[in-house]
C-alpha positions as a printed NumPy array, in Angstrom:
array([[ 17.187,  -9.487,   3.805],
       [ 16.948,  -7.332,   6.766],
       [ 14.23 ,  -7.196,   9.209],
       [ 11.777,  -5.066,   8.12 ],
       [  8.132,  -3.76 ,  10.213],
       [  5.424,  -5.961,   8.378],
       [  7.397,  -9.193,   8.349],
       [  4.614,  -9.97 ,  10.678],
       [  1.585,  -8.269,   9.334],
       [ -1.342, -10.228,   7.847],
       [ -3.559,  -6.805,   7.395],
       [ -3.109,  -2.865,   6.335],
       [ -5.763,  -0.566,   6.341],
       [ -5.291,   1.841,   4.06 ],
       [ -7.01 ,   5.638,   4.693],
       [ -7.256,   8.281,   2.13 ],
       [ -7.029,  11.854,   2.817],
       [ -9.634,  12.586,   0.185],
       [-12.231,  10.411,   0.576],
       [-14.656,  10.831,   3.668],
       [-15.613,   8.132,   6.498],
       [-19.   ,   6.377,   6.746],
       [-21.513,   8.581,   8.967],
       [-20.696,   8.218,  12.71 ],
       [-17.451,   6.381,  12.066],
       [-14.067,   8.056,  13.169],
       [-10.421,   7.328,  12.517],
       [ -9.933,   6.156,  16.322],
       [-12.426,   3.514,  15.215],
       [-10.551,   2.302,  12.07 ],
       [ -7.642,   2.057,  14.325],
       [ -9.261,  -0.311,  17.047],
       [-10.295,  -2.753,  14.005],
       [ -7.088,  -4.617,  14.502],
       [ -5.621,  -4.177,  11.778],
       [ -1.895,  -4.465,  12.057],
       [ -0.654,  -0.76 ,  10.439],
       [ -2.352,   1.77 ,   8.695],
       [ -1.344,   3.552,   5.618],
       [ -2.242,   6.937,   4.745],
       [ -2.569,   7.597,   1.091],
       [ -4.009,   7.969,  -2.284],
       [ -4.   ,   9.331,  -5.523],
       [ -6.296,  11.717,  -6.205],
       [ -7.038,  15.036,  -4.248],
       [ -3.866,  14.518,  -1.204],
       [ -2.644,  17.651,   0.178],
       [ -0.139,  18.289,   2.716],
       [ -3.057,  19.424,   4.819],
       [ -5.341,  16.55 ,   4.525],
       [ -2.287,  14.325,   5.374],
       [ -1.847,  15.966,   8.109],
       [ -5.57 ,  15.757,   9.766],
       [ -5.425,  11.654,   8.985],
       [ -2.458,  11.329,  10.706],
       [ -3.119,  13.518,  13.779],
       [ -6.406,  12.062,  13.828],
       [ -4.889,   8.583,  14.628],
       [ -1.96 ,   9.468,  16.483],
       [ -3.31 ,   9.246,  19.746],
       [ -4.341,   5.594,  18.982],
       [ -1.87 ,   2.449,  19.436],
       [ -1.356,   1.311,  15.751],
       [  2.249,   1.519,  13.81 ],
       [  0.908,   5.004,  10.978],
       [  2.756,   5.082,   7.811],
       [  2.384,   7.778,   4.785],
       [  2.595,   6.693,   1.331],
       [  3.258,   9.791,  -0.705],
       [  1.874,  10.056,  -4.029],
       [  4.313,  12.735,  -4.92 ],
       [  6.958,  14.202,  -3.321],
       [  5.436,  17.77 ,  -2.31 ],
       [  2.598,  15.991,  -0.153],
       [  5.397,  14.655,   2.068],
       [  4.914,  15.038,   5.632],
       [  7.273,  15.311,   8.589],
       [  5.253,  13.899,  11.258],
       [  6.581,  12.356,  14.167],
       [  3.755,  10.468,  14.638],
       [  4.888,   8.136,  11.471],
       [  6.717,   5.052,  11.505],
       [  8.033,   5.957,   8.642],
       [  7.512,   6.152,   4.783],
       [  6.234,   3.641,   1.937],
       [  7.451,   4.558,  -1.441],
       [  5.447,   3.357,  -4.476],
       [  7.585,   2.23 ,  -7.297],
       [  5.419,   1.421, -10.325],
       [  7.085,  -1.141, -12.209],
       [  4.876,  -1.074, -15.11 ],
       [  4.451,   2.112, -15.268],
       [  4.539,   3.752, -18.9  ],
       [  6.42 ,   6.774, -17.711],
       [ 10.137,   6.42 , -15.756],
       [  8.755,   9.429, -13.703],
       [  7.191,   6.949, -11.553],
       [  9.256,   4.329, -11.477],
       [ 12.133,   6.75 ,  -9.988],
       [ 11.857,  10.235, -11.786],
       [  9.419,  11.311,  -8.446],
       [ 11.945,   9.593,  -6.127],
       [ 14.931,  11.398,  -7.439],
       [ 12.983,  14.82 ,  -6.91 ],
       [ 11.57 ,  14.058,  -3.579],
       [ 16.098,  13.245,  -2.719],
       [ 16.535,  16.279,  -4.175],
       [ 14.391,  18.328,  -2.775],
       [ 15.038,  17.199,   0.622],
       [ 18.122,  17.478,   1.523],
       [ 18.029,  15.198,   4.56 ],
       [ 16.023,  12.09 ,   3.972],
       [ 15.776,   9.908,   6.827],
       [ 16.612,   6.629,   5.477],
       [ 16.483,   4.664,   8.366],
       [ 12.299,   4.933,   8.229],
       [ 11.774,   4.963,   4.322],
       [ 11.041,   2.186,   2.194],
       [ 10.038,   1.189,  -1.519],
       [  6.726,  -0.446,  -2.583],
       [  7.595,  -2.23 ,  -6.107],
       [  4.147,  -1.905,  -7.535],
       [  2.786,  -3.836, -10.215],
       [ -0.735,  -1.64 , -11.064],
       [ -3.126,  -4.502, -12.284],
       [ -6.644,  -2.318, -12.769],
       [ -6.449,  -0.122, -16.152],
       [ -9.706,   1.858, -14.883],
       [ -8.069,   2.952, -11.518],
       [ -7.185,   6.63 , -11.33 ],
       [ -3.505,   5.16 , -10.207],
       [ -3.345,   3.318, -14.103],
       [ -4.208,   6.059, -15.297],
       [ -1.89 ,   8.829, -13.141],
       [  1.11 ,   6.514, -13.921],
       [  0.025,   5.645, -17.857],
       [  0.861,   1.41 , -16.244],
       [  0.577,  -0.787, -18.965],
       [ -1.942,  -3.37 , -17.411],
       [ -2.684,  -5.677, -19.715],
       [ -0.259,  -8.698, -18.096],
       [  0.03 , -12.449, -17.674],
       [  0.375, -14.484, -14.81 ],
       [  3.486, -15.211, -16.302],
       [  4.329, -11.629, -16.63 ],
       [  3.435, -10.579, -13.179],
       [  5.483, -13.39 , -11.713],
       [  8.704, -11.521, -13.751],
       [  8.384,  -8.29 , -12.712],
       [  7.756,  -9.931,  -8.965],
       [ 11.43 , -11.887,  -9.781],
       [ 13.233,  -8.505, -11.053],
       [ 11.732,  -6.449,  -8.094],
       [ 13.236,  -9.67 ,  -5.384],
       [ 16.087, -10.257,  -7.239],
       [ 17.427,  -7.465,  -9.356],
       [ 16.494,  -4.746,  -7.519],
       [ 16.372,  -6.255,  -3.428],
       [ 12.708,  -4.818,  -3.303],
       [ 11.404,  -5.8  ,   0.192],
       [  7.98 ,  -5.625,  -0.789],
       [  6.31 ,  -6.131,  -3.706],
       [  2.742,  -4.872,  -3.991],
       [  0.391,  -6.622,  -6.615],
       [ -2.287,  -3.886,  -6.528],
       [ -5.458,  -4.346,  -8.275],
       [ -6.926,  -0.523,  -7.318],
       [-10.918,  -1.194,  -6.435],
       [-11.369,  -4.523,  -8.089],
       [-11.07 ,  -7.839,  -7.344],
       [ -8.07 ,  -9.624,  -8.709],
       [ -7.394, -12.721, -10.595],
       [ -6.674, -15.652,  -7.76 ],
       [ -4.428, -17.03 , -10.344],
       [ -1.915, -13.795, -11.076],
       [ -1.864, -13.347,  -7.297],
       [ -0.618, -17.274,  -6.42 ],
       [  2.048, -16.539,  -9.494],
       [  3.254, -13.345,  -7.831],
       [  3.635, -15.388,  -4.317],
       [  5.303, -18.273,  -5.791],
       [  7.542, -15.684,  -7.181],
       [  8.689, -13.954,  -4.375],
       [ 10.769, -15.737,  -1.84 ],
       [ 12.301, -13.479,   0.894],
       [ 10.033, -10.478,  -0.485],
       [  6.352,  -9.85 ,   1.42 ],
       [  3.731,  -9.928,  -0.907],
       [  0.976,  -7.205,   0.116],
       [ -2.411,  -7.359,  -2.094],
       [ -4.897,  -5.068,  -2.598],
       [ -8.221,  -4.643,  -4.54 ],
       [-11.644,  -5.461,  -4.187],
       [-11.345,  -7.184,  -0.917],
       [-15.405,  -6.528,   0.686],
       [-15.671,  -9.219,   3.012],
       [-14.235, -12.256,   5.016],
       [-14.306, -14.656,   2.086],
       [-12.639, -12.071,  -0.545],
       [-10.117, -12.018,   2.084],
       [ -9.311, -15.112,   3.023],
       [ -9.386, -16.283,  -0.591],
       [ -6.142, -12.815,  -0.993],
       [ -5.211, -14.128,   2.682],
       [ -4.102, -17.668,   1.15 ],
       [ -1.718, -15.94 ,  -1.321],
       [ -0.279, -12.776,  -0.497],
       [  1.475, -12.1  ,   2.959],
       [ -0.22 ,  -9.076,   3.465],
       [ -3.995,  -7.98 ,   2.258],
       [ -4.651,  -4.389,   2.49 ],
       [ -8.058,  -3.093,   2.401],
       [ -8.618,   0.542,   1.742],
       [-12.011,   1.502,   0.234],
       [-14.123,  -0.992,   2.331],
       [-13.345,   1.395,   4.984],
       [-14.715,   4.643,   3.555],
       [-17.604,   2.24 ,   1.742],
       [-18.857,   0.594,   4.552],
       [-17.083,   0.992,   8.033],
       [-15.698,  -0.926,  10.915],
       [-17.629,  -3.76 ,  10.9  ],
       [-16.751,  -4.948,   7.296],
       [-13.266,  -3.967,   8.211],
       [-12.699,  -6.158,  11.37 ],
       [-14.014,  -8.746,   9.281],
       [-11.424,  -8.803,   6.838],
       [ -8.597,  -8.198,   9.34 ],
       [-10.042, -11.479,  11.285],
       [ -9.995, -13.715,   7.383],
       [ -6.554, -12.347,   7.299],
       [ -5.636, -13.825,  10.405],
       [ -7.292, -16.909,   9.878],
       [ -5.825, -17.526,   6.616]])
């Protein structure tokens, strides 16, 4: 596989658009936690015009921004990005998200710029997460299952990152060491639950990549840097 921006990322901090920041905390200070990239997303509530304010909001600060679109009409062309990350829900109950919303958003715009827009295979792990929900996943999987759809999105369909995503809980250590042994040339990025250093580190020792998004709007910079230093530790 190519070369791709978080082959050597241990952390993402992930900012939505809808939810607000801790009293007295500002984006410039979520970008000087350092964390390795920052992706700007959600489900629930994202406008073109919240977008917008995230990313101008931590433009001026030295940390690679990326927008991950929950649909196509909140996409935003932003120079500021370094480009795109495209959720793919492969357990998803409807096709609509596993590449009915892709072939819109090609439609629709009629000059995608490829060169700075990737796919996220996502396997959705939390059935109470308004992303479950939104994209009717079918959560209810095995270890064993988890490491397959990890295979078919390395091997049958070249995915450069698959995304075991466990949407404001903590996940199952086990299911997340299947999904790593799974993936060979593929970077595993985690996400759920993660509070502290030893949540973490205990992601850290599994996935290439932990990604920590509501700790931010929960509890601020603080509990941020600590997970960004467990994830360099690890």
């Amino acid at each position: 596989m190519t070369t791709c921006p978080w082959d050597d990322w241990n952390h993402v901090l992930k900012i939505d658009p809808d939810k607000d920041l801790p009293e007295g905390v500002t984006y410039g200070d979520l970008c000087a936690t350092g964390t390795d990239a920052i992706e700007v997303g959600g489900t629930m509530g994202i406008t073109e015009e919240n977008m917008e304010a995230v990313v101008d909001a931590c433009a001026e600060h030295d940390v690679p921004l990326y927008q991950e679109p929950s649909s196509p009409d909140v996409v935003i062309d932003n120079r500021a990005l370094e480009g795109y990350l495209i959720p793919t829900v492969l357990n998803a109950g409807s096709p609509f998200w596993i590449t009915g919303a892709h072939k819109e958003w090609v439609r629709l715009d009629g000059d995608m710029d490829w060169d700075r827009t990737w796919t996220e295979a996502y396997i959705v792990m939390n059935p109470d997460a308004d992303v479950a929900t939104y994209t009717e996943a079918d959560c209810d999987l095995s270890a064993e299952d988890v490491a397959a759809y990890a295979t078919v999105a390395e091997r049958m369909f070249g995915q450069e990152l698959v995304y075991l995503e466990y949407s404001g809980t903590f996940g199952d250590e086990d299911i997340v060491e299947a999904a790593s042994e799974a993936t060979d040339e593929s970077t595993l990025f985690y996400g759920g639950g993660i509070h502290d250093y030893d949540s973490a580190a205990t992601m850290a020792t599994h996935a290439d990549v932990i990604v920590v998004g509501d700790l931010a709007h929960d509890e601020g910079v603080g509990a941020v840097r600590e997970t960004v230093e467990a994830a360099r530790d690890a």
